[in-house]
N, CA and C of each residue as an Amber inpcrd file, in Angstrom:
protein
   468
  75.8230000 -46.8140000 285.3620000  75.0480000 -46.9980000 286.5750000
  75.3950000 -48.3510000 287.2070000  75.7080000 -48.3630000 288.4640000
  76.1300000 -49.6080000 289.0930000  75.0060000 -50.6320000 289.2640000
  73.7380000 -50.2340000 289.2360000  72.6450000 -51.1690000 289.4910000
  72.0960000 -51.8120000 288.2250000  72.6370000 -51.4870000 287.0580000
  72.1800000 -52.1020000 285.8250000  72.7650000 -53.5050000 285.7130000
  71.9900000 -54.4200000 285.1560000  72.4550000 -55.8000000 285.0450000
  73.2150000 -56.0480000 283.7450000  72.9190000 -55.2800000 282.7120000
  73.5900000 -55.4680000 281.4270000  74.4020000 -54.2530000 281.0380000
  74.8850000 -54.2910000 279.8210000  75.6610000 -53.1580000 279.3040000
  74.7180000 -52.0160000 278.9410000  75.2520000 -50.7900000 278.9630000
  74.4670000 -49.6160000 278.5820000  75.3930000 -48.5820000 277.9710000
  74.8040000 -47.6040000 277.2900000  75.5960000 -46.5190000 276.7260000
  74.7710000 -45.2390000 276.7450000  75.4700000 -44.1190000 276.6330000
  74.8370000 -42.8020000 276.6040000  75.4290000 -42.0280000 275.4460000
  74.5610000 -41.4820000 274.5990000  74.9850000 -40.5840000 273.5300000
  74.3350000 -39.2450000 273.8300000  75.1520000 -38.2060000 273.9630000
  74.6310000 -36.9110000 274.3680000  75.1230000 -35.8300000 273.4100000
  74.2210000 -34.9060000 273.0890000  74.5940000 -33.7210000 272.3210000
  73.7750000 -32.5610000 272.8770000  74.4390000 -31.5920000 273.5030000
  73.7930000 -30.4470000 274.1560000  72.7590000 -30.9730000 275.1570000
  71.4770000 -30.6600000 274.9540000  70.4560000 -31.1080000 275.9040000
  69.6810000 -32.3320000 275.4130000  70.1460000 -32.9770000 274.3600000
  69.5190000 -34.1970000 273.8450000  70.3970000 -35.3980000 274.1750000
  69.7650000 -36.5230000 274.4400000  70.5480000 -37.7210000 274.7020000
  69.7520000 -38.9690000 274.3720000  70.4810000 -40.0560000 274.1370000
  69.9050000 -41.3820000 273.9220000  70.6010000 -42.3170000 274.8980000
  69.8010000 -43.0830000 275.6140000  70.3280000 -44.1030000 276.5160000
  70.0030000 -45.4590000 275.9200000  70.9970000 -46.3160000 275.8320000
  70.7720000 -47.6610000 275.3250000  71.0650000 -48.6720000 276.4080000
  70.1940000 -49.6630000 276.5070000  70.3540000 -50.7150000 277.5120000
  70.2990000 -52.0730000 276.8430000  71.0640000 -52.9830000 277.3770000
  71.0800000 -54.3450000 276.8540000  69.7930000 -55.0920000 277.2110000
  69.2620000 -54.8340000 278.4170000  68.0760000 -55.5380000 278.8830000
  66.9120000 -54.5780000 279.1080000  65.7210000 -55.0610000 278.8190000
  64.5050000 -54.2380000 278.9610000  64.2600000 -53.8540000 280.4210000
  64.6060000 -54.7210000 281.3440000  64.4360000 -54.4390000 282.7780000
  65.2280000 -53.1940000 283.1560000  66.4500000 -53.0780000 282.6430000
  67.2810000 -51.9030000 282.9230000  66.6610000 -50.6440000 282.3460000
  66.0910000 -50.7530000 281.1620000  65.4610000 -49.5910000 280.5290000
  64.2750000 -49.1100000 281.3540000  63.4610000 -50.0360000 281.8480000
  62.3190000 -49.6440000 282.6930000  62.8020000 -48.9820000 283.9770000
  63.8670000 -49.5130000 284.5550000  64.4180000 -48.9240000 285.7820000
  64.9110000 -47.4900000 285.5150000  65.6120000 -47.3030000 284.3980000
  66.0990000 -45.9610000 284.0540000  64.9560000 -44.9790000 283.8240000
  63.9080000 -45.4440000 283.1230000  62.7570000 -44.5560000 282.8550000
  62.0540000 -44.1510000 284.1400000  62.1250000 -44.9880000 285.1740000
  61.5100000 -44.6520000 286.4550000  62.3890000 -43.7060000 287.2760000
  63.7010000 -43.8600000 287.1720000  64.6320000 -43.1000000 288.0160000
  64.9930000 -41.7340000 287.4130000  65.0910000 -41.6410000 286.0970000
  65.5600000 -40.4030000 285.4620000  64.7710000 -39.1510000 285.8440000
  63.4340000 -39.1670000 285.8140000  62.7170000 -37.9390000 286.1940000
  63.0500000 -37.4650000 287.6080000  63.2320000 -38.3990000 288.5250000
  63.5720000 -38.0370000 289.9070000  64.9590000 -37.4020000 289.9700000
  65.9080000 -37.9590000 289.2190000  67.2660000 -37.4060000 289.1990000
  67.2770000 -36.0090000 288.5880000  66.5400000 -35.8340000 287.4910000
  66.4900000 -34.5310000 286.8380000  65.8420000 -33.4900000 287.7490000
  64.8310000 -33.9210000 288.5110000  64.1130000 -33.0160000 289.4030000
  65.0370000 -32.4100000 290.4530000  66.0440000 -33.1600000 290.8890000
  67.0040000 -32.6590000 291.8780000  67.7180000 -31.4030000 291.3850000
  67.8960000 -31.2780000 290.0600000  68.6030000 -30.1450000 289.4650000
  67.6570000 -29.1270000 288.8460000  66.3590000 -29.2670000 289.1190000
  65.3810000 -28.3220000 288.5970000  65.0740000 -28.5330000 287.1220000
  65.3350000 -29.7210000 286.6100000  65.0910000 -30.0330000 285.2040000
  63.9310000 -31.0110000 285.0830000  63.3300000 -31.0300000 283.9050000
  62.2510000 -31.9870000 283.6490000  62.5210000 -32.6990000 282.3310000
  61.9460000 -33.8710000 282.2080000  62.0270000 -34.6290000 280.9670000
  60.7050000 -34.4670000 280.2530000  60.7550000 -34.0750000 278.9890000
  59.5370000 -33.8610000 278.2030000  58.8630000 -35.2080000 277.9550000
  57.6110000 -35.3860000 278.4280000  56.9710000 -36.7030000 278.3140000
  56.6720000 -37.1290000 276.8700000  56.4180000 -36.1870000 275.9670000
  56.1130000 -36.5520000 274.5810000  57.3710000 -36.9010000 273.7890000
  58.5020000 -36.3310000 274.1860000  59.7510000 -36.5840000 273.4650000
  60.5130000 -37.7790000 274.0250000  60.1400000 -38.2240000 275.2040000
  60.8270000 -39.3400000 275.8460000  60.0190000 -40.6110000 275.6350000
  60.6750000 -41.6240000 275.1310000  59.9800000 -42.8930000 274.9230000
  60.9840000 -44.0310000 274.9540000  60.4460000 -45.2080000 275.1390000
  61.2690000 -46.3960000 275.1580000  60.8970000 -47.2230000 273.9280000
  61.8990000 -47.5790000 273.1530000  61.6430000 -48.3850000 271.9560000
  62.5380000 -49.6120000 271.9670000  62.0960000 -50.6290000 271.2750000
  62.9020000 -51.8300000 271.1030000  63.7290000 -51.6240000 269.8340000
  65.0220000 -51.5700000 269.9690000  65.8970000 -51.3090000 268.8230000
  67.0290000 -52.3230000 268.7800000  66.6830000 -53.5700000 268.9750000
  67.7340000 -54.5960000 268.9450000  67.9810000 -55.0330000 267.5140000
  69.1820000 -55.4650000 267.2730000  69.5580000 -55.9050000 265.9390000
  68.8650000 -57.1940000 265.5560000  68.5840000 -57.3570000 264.2830000
  67.9580000 -58.5910000 263.8300000  68.9290000 -59.7660000 263.9500000
  68.3940000 -60.9700000 263.9960000  69.2630000 -62.1400000 264.0910000
  69.9470000 -62.3850000 262.7560000  70.9750000 -63.1730000 262.7700000
  71.7120000 -63.4760000 261.5340000  70.8440000 -64.1750000 260.5090000
  69.8890000 -64.9600000 260.9890000  69.0880000 -65.7880000 260.1020000
  67.8030000 -65.0990000 259.6510000  67.5140000 -63.9490000 260.2380000
  66.2830000 -63.2400000 259.9040000  66.4980000 -62.3960000 258.6560000
  65.5330000 -62.4170000 257.7650000  65.6120000 -61.5930000 256.5660000
  64.9860000 -60.2300000 256.8190000  64.3880000 -60.0580000 257.9770000
  63.7030000 -58.8150000 258.3180000  64.6290000 -57.9130000 259.1230000
  64.4730000 -56.6160000 258.9200000  65.2520000 -55.6900000 259.7340000
  64.6460000 -55.6410000 261.1360000  65.4230000 -55.1390000 262.0680000
  64.9760000 -55.0800000 263.4540000  63.8070000 -54.1310000 263.6390000
  63.0300000 -54.3460000 264.6720000  61.8760000 -53.4930000 264.9100000
  62.3030000 -52.1180000 265.3830000  61.5190000 -51.1380000 265.0520000
  61.7150000 -49.8040000 265.5870000  62.7470000 -48.9740000 264.8590000
  62.4840000 -47.7030000 264.8430000  63.4310000 -46.6940000 264.3800000
  63.3490000 -45.5650000 265.3920000  64.3350000 -44.6930000 265.3850000
  64.2350000 -43.5090000 266.2330000  64.9220000 -42.3430000 265.5600000
  64.4420000 -41.1450000 265.8990000  64.9930000 -39.9060000 265.3570000
  65.8630000 -39.2580000 266.4170000  67.0470000 -38.8090000 265.9950000
  67.9690000 -38.1400000 266.9000000  68.8470000 -37.2140000 266.0860000
  68.8630000 -35.9380000 266.4490000  69.6880000 -34.9140000 265.8130000
  69.4510000 -34.7950000 264.3060000  68.2030000 -34.9090000 263.8800000
  67.8750000 -34.7130000 262.4750000  68.0120000 -35.9400000 261.5980000
  68.3490000 -37.0750000 262.2080000  68.5080000 -38.3100000 261.4520000
  67.5570000 -39.3740000 261.9830000  67.0590000 -40.2140000 261.0740000
  66.3020000 -41.3970000 261.4490000  67.2910000 -42.5600000 261.4770000
  67.3610000 -43.2460000 262.5970000  68.2670000 -44.3820000 262.7660000
  67.4600000 -45.6600000 262.5580000  67.9830000 -46.5700000 261.7690000
  67.2850000 -47.8120000 261.4600000  68.3070000 -48.9110000 261.1740000
  67.8470000 -50.1590000 261.1640000  68.7240000 -51.2900000 260.8550000
  68.7180000 -51.5440000 259.3660000  69.8910000 -51.7970000 258.8010000
  70.0060000 -52.1160000 257.3880000  71.2200000 -52.9960000 257.1580000
  71.3010000 -53.5440000 255.9680000  72.4190000 -54.4240000 255.6100000
  73.5900000 -53.6100000 255.0820000  74.7790000 -53.9710000 255.5160000
  75.9830000 -53.3550000 254.9660000  76.3350000 -54.0660000 253.6630000
  77.3420000 -53.5680000 252.9800000  77.7810000 -54.2180000 251.7390000
  78.3380000 -55.6120000 251.9850000  78.8310000 -55.8320000 253.2030000
  79.3870000 -57.1450000 253.5650000  78.3110000 -58.1460000 253.9590000
  77.0580000 -57.6860000 254.0490000  75.9710000 -58.5720000 254.4420000
  75.7320000 -58.6320000 255.9400000  76.3040000 -57.6910000 256.6850000
  76.1000000 -57.6260000 258.1370000  75.0270000 -56.5860000 258.4530000
  74.3040000 -56.8010000 259.5520000  73.3240000 -55.8170000 259.9970000
  74.0600000 -54.6700000 260.6960000  73.7560000 -53.4470000 260.3190000
  74.3630000 -52.2570000 260.9160000  73.2830000 -51.2060000 261.1350000
  73.5570000 -50.2630000 262.0240000  72.6470000 -49.1330000 262.2200000
  72.9600000 -48.1050000 261.1470000  71.9490000 -47.7430000 260.3890000
  72.1110000 -46.7500000 259.3290000  71.3700000 -45.4850000 259.7250000
  71.7560000 -44.3760000 259.1010000  71.1270000 -43.0910000 259.3910000
  70.7330000 -42.4130000 258.0880000  69.5750000 -41.7700000 258.1270000
  69.0700000 -41.0570000 256.9700000  68.4070000 -39.7770000 257.4670000
  68.4310000 -38.7330000 256.6530000  67.7930000 -37.4790000 257.0220000
  66.3240000 -37.7230000 257.3520000  65.8640000 -37.1370000 258.4520000
  64.4500000 -37.2640000 258.8170000  63.5850000 -36.6720000 257.7130000
  62.4390000 -37.2660000 257.4740000  61.5430000 -36.8020000 256.4110000
  61.0980000 -35.3590000 256.6380000  60.7880000 -35.0040000 257.8900000
  60.3600000 -33.6380000 258.1990000  61.4660000 -32.6320000 257.8970000
  62.6910000 -32.9660000 258.2690000  63.8150000 -32.0630000 258.0340000
  64.0930000 -31.9070000 256.5400000  63.9710000 -33.0140000 255.8070000
  64.1740000 -32.9820000 254.3580000  63.1260000 -32.0750000 253.7130000
  61.8730000 -32.2610000 254.0960000  60.7840000 -31.4590000 253.5230000
  60.9490000 -29.9840000 253.8700000  61.3670000 -29.7060000 255.1010000
  61.5440000 -28.3120000 255.5150000  62.6750000 -27.6510000 254.7330000
  63.7780000 -28.3680000 254.5350000  64.9000000 -27.8100000 253.7680000
  64.4810000 -27.5500000 252.3250000  63.7470000 -28.4910000 251.7310000
  63.3010000 -28.3140000 250.3440000  62.3480000 -27.1320000 250.2290000
  61.4500000 -26.9840000 251.1950000  60.5040000 -25.8590000 251.1740000
  61.2480000 -24.5310000 251.3160000  62.1940000 -24.4620000 252.2590000
  62.9480000 -23.2190000 252.4680000  63.7660000 -22.8410000 251.2340000
  64.3470000 -23.8150000 250.5680000  65.1070000 -23.5280000 249.3520000
  64.1860000 -23.0740000 248.2250000  63.0030000 -23.6570000 248.1290000
  62.0220000 -23.2240000 247.1280000  61.6140000 -21.7750000 247.3810000
  61.3380000 -21.4500000 248.6380000  60.9450000 -20.0690000 248.9910000
  62.0770000 -19.1020000 248.6590000  63.3170000 -19.4910000 248.9620000
  64.4460000 -18.6200000 248.6370000  64.5090000 -18.3760000 247.1320000
  64.4090000 -19.4430000 246.3370000  64.4800000 -19.3000000 244.8760000
  63.3540000 -18.4170000 244.3550000  62.1730000 -18.5810000 244.9120000
  61.0220000 -17.7820000 244.4610000  61.1910000 -16.3120000 244.8250000
  61.6930000 -16.0300000 246.0170000  61.7950000 -14.6470000 246.4910000
  63.0230000 -13.9080000 245.9580000  64.0060000 -14.6210000 245.4300000
  65.2250000 -13.9430000 244.9890000  65.4070000 -14.0040000 243.4720000
  64.3450000 -14.2590000 242.7380000  64.5010000 -14.4220000 241.2850000
  64.8860000 -13.1380000 240.5650000  64.7520000 -11.9940000 241.2340000
  65.1420000 -10.7370000 240.5980000  66.5430000 -10.2900000 241.0040000
  67.1900000 -11.0440000 241.8490000  68.5760000 -10.7510000 242.2260000
  69.4900000 -11.1630000 241.0770000  70.7040000 -10.6150000 241.0200000
  71.6520000 -11.0490000 239.9800000  71.9340000 -12.5470000 240.0740000
  72.1310000 -13.1830000 238.9330000  72.3330000 -14.6360000 238.8550000
  73.5270000 -15.0800000 239.7020000  74.6260000 -14.3250000 239.6380000
  75.8160000 -14.7040000 240.4020000  75.5360000 -14.6880000 241.9110000
  74.7540000 -13.6950000 242.3470000  74.4060000 -13.6060000 243.7690000
  73.5020000 -14.7780000 244.1830000  72.5350000 -15.1130000 243.3460000
  71.6590000 -16.2540000 243.6200000  72.4900000 -17.5410000 243.7300000
  73.3930000 -17.7110000 242.7750000  74.2280000 -18.9120000 242.7460000
  75.0910000 -19.0140000 244.0050000  75.7000000 -17.9060000 244.3940000
  76.5590000 -17.8930000 245.5790000  75.7670000 -18.2590000 246.8350000
  74.5810000 -17.6640000 246.9780000  73.7750000 -17.9380000 248.1770000
  73.2430000 -19.3710000 248.1840000  72.8290000 -19.8720000 247.0250000
  72.3680000 -21.2570000 246.9590000  73.4880000 -22.2260000 247.3010000
  74.6920000 -21.9370000 246.8110000  75.8500000 -22.7830000 247.1480000
  76.1130000 -22.7670000 248.6480000  76.0200000 -21.5920000 249.2730000
  76.2200000 -21.4940000 250.7220000  75.1960000 -22.3400000 251.4690000
  73.9390000 -22.2220000 251.0500000  72.8770000 -22.9760000 251.7160000
  73.0860000 -24.4800000 251.5380000  73.3970000 -24.9070000 250.3220000
  73.6130000 -26.3280000 250.0680000  74.8380000 -26.8550000 250.8090000
  75.9090000 -26.0700000 250.8530000  77.1160000 -26.5120000 251.5650000
  76.8220000 -26.6990000 253.0460000  76.0230000 -25.8090000 253.6170000
  75.6430000 -25.9540000 255.0230000  74.8710000 -27.2420000 255.2620000
  73.9210000 -27.5260000 254.3810000  73.1400000 -28.7580000 254.5110000
  74.0120000 -29.9860000 254.2840000  74.8990000 -29.9310000 253.2970000
  75.7940000 -31.0660000 253.0200000  76.7340000 -31.3130000 254.1970000
  77.2280000 -30.2350000 254.8180000  78.1510000 -30.3980000 255.9430000
  77.4750000 -31.0940000 257.1220000  76.1910000 -30.8000000 257.3470000
  75.5020000 -31.4280000 258.4710000  74.9970000 -32.8200000 258.1190000
  74.3220000 -32.9450000 256.9820000  73.6680000 -34.2060000 256.6290000
  74.5560000 -35.1250000 255.7770000  75.7410000 -34.6770000 255.4190000
  76.6150000 -35.4730000 254.5570000  77.3590000 -36.5430000 255.3200000
  76.6790000 -37.6310000 255.6220000  77.2910000 -38.7570000 256.3230000
  77.1780000 -40.0020000 255.4510000  77.9210000 -41.0340000 255.7990000
  77.8720000 -42.2910000 255.0370000  76.4500000 -42.8390000 255.0140000
  76.0000000 -43.2200000 253.8360000  74.6820000 -43.8240000 253.6990000
  73.5520000 -42.8440000 253.5260000  73.8410000 -41.5540000 253.4710000
  72.7850000 -40.5430000 253.3440000  72.8810000 -39.8290000 251.9990000
  73.3750000 -40.4980000 250.9890000  73.5930000 -39.8650000 249.6900000
  72.2830000 -39.5340000 248.9840000  71.3430000 -40.4680000 248.9840000
  70.1060000 -40.2680000 248.2110000  69.2950000 -39.0510000 248.6460000
  69.0560000 -38.8380000 249.9460000  68.3220000 -37.6250000 250.3310000
  69.0330000 -36.3430000 249.9050000  70.3730000 -36.3510000 249.9270000
  71.1040000 -35.1610000 249.4940000  70.9900000 -34.9700000 247.9850000
  70.9640000 -36.0660000 247.2480000  70.7770000 -35.9810000 245.7980000
  69.3840000 -35.4460000 245.4670000  68.3750000 -35.9020000 246.1840000
  67.0010000 -35.4030000 245.9910000  66.9590000 -33.9010000 246.2690000
  67.6300000 -33.4720000 247.3210000  67.6880000 -32.0480000 247.6630000
  68.3530000 -31.2450000 246.5500000  69.4600000 -31.7510000 246.0440000
  70.1830000 -31.0730000 244.9650000  69.3210000 -30.9490000 243.7190000
  68.6720000 -32.0420000 243.3200000  67.8170000 -32.0140000 242.1260000
  66.6460000 -31.0600000 242.3260000  66.1050000 -31.0160000 243.5290000
  65.0130000 -30.0830000 243.8440000  65.4680000 -28.6360000 243.6480000
  66.6660000 -28.3240000 244.1160000  67.1980000 -26.9590000 243.9660000
  67.4120000 -26.6260000 242.4860000  67.9160000 -27.5750000 241.7210000
  68.1130000 -27.3290000 240.2900000  66.7810000 -27.0060000 239.6080000
  65.7380000 -27.7520000 239.9360000  64.4290000 -27.5160000 239.3270000
  63.8540000 -26.1750000 239.7730000  63.9380000 -25.8920000 241.0750000
  63.3790000 -24.6320000 241.5930000  64.1020000 -23.4150000 241.0470000
  65.4000000 -23.5230000 240.8760000  66.1830000 -22.3680000 240.4400000
  65.9130000 -22.0590000 238.9610000  65.5550000 -23.0540000 238.1880000
  65.2280000 -22.8070000 236.7700000  63.9620000 -22.0110000 236.6840000
């Protein structure tokens, strides 16, 4: 946008997007203009799903992580330390998505206990591979391990 005073970025996937602004003034301007722009094309912005958060990186001297987190495409984005000691944006499976996947796998194990073992194993592997392919990103190992252990317990 030519009228922004600082840097900005757009991350878009299908009908979801995140807009990042360097300055809060630019963010307020965008939040005021976007509904009008969308209205021109017969679209609306969902008021409960749209919000403005402060997600700036912590200072070098601060021991605290930056304020705010946000959820996007099934991941919670937050500030954390890298192995080198630098602040980076990390991603982890959203708690709701994790709980839903664990519940669905439990229901599958409960409802298919009379199926042949090989068939159960094949289907569980398919389900886990699908989840691993989507949620298997750097820094998201622990939630996937919890999911795996949950499946092992439920399948027994």
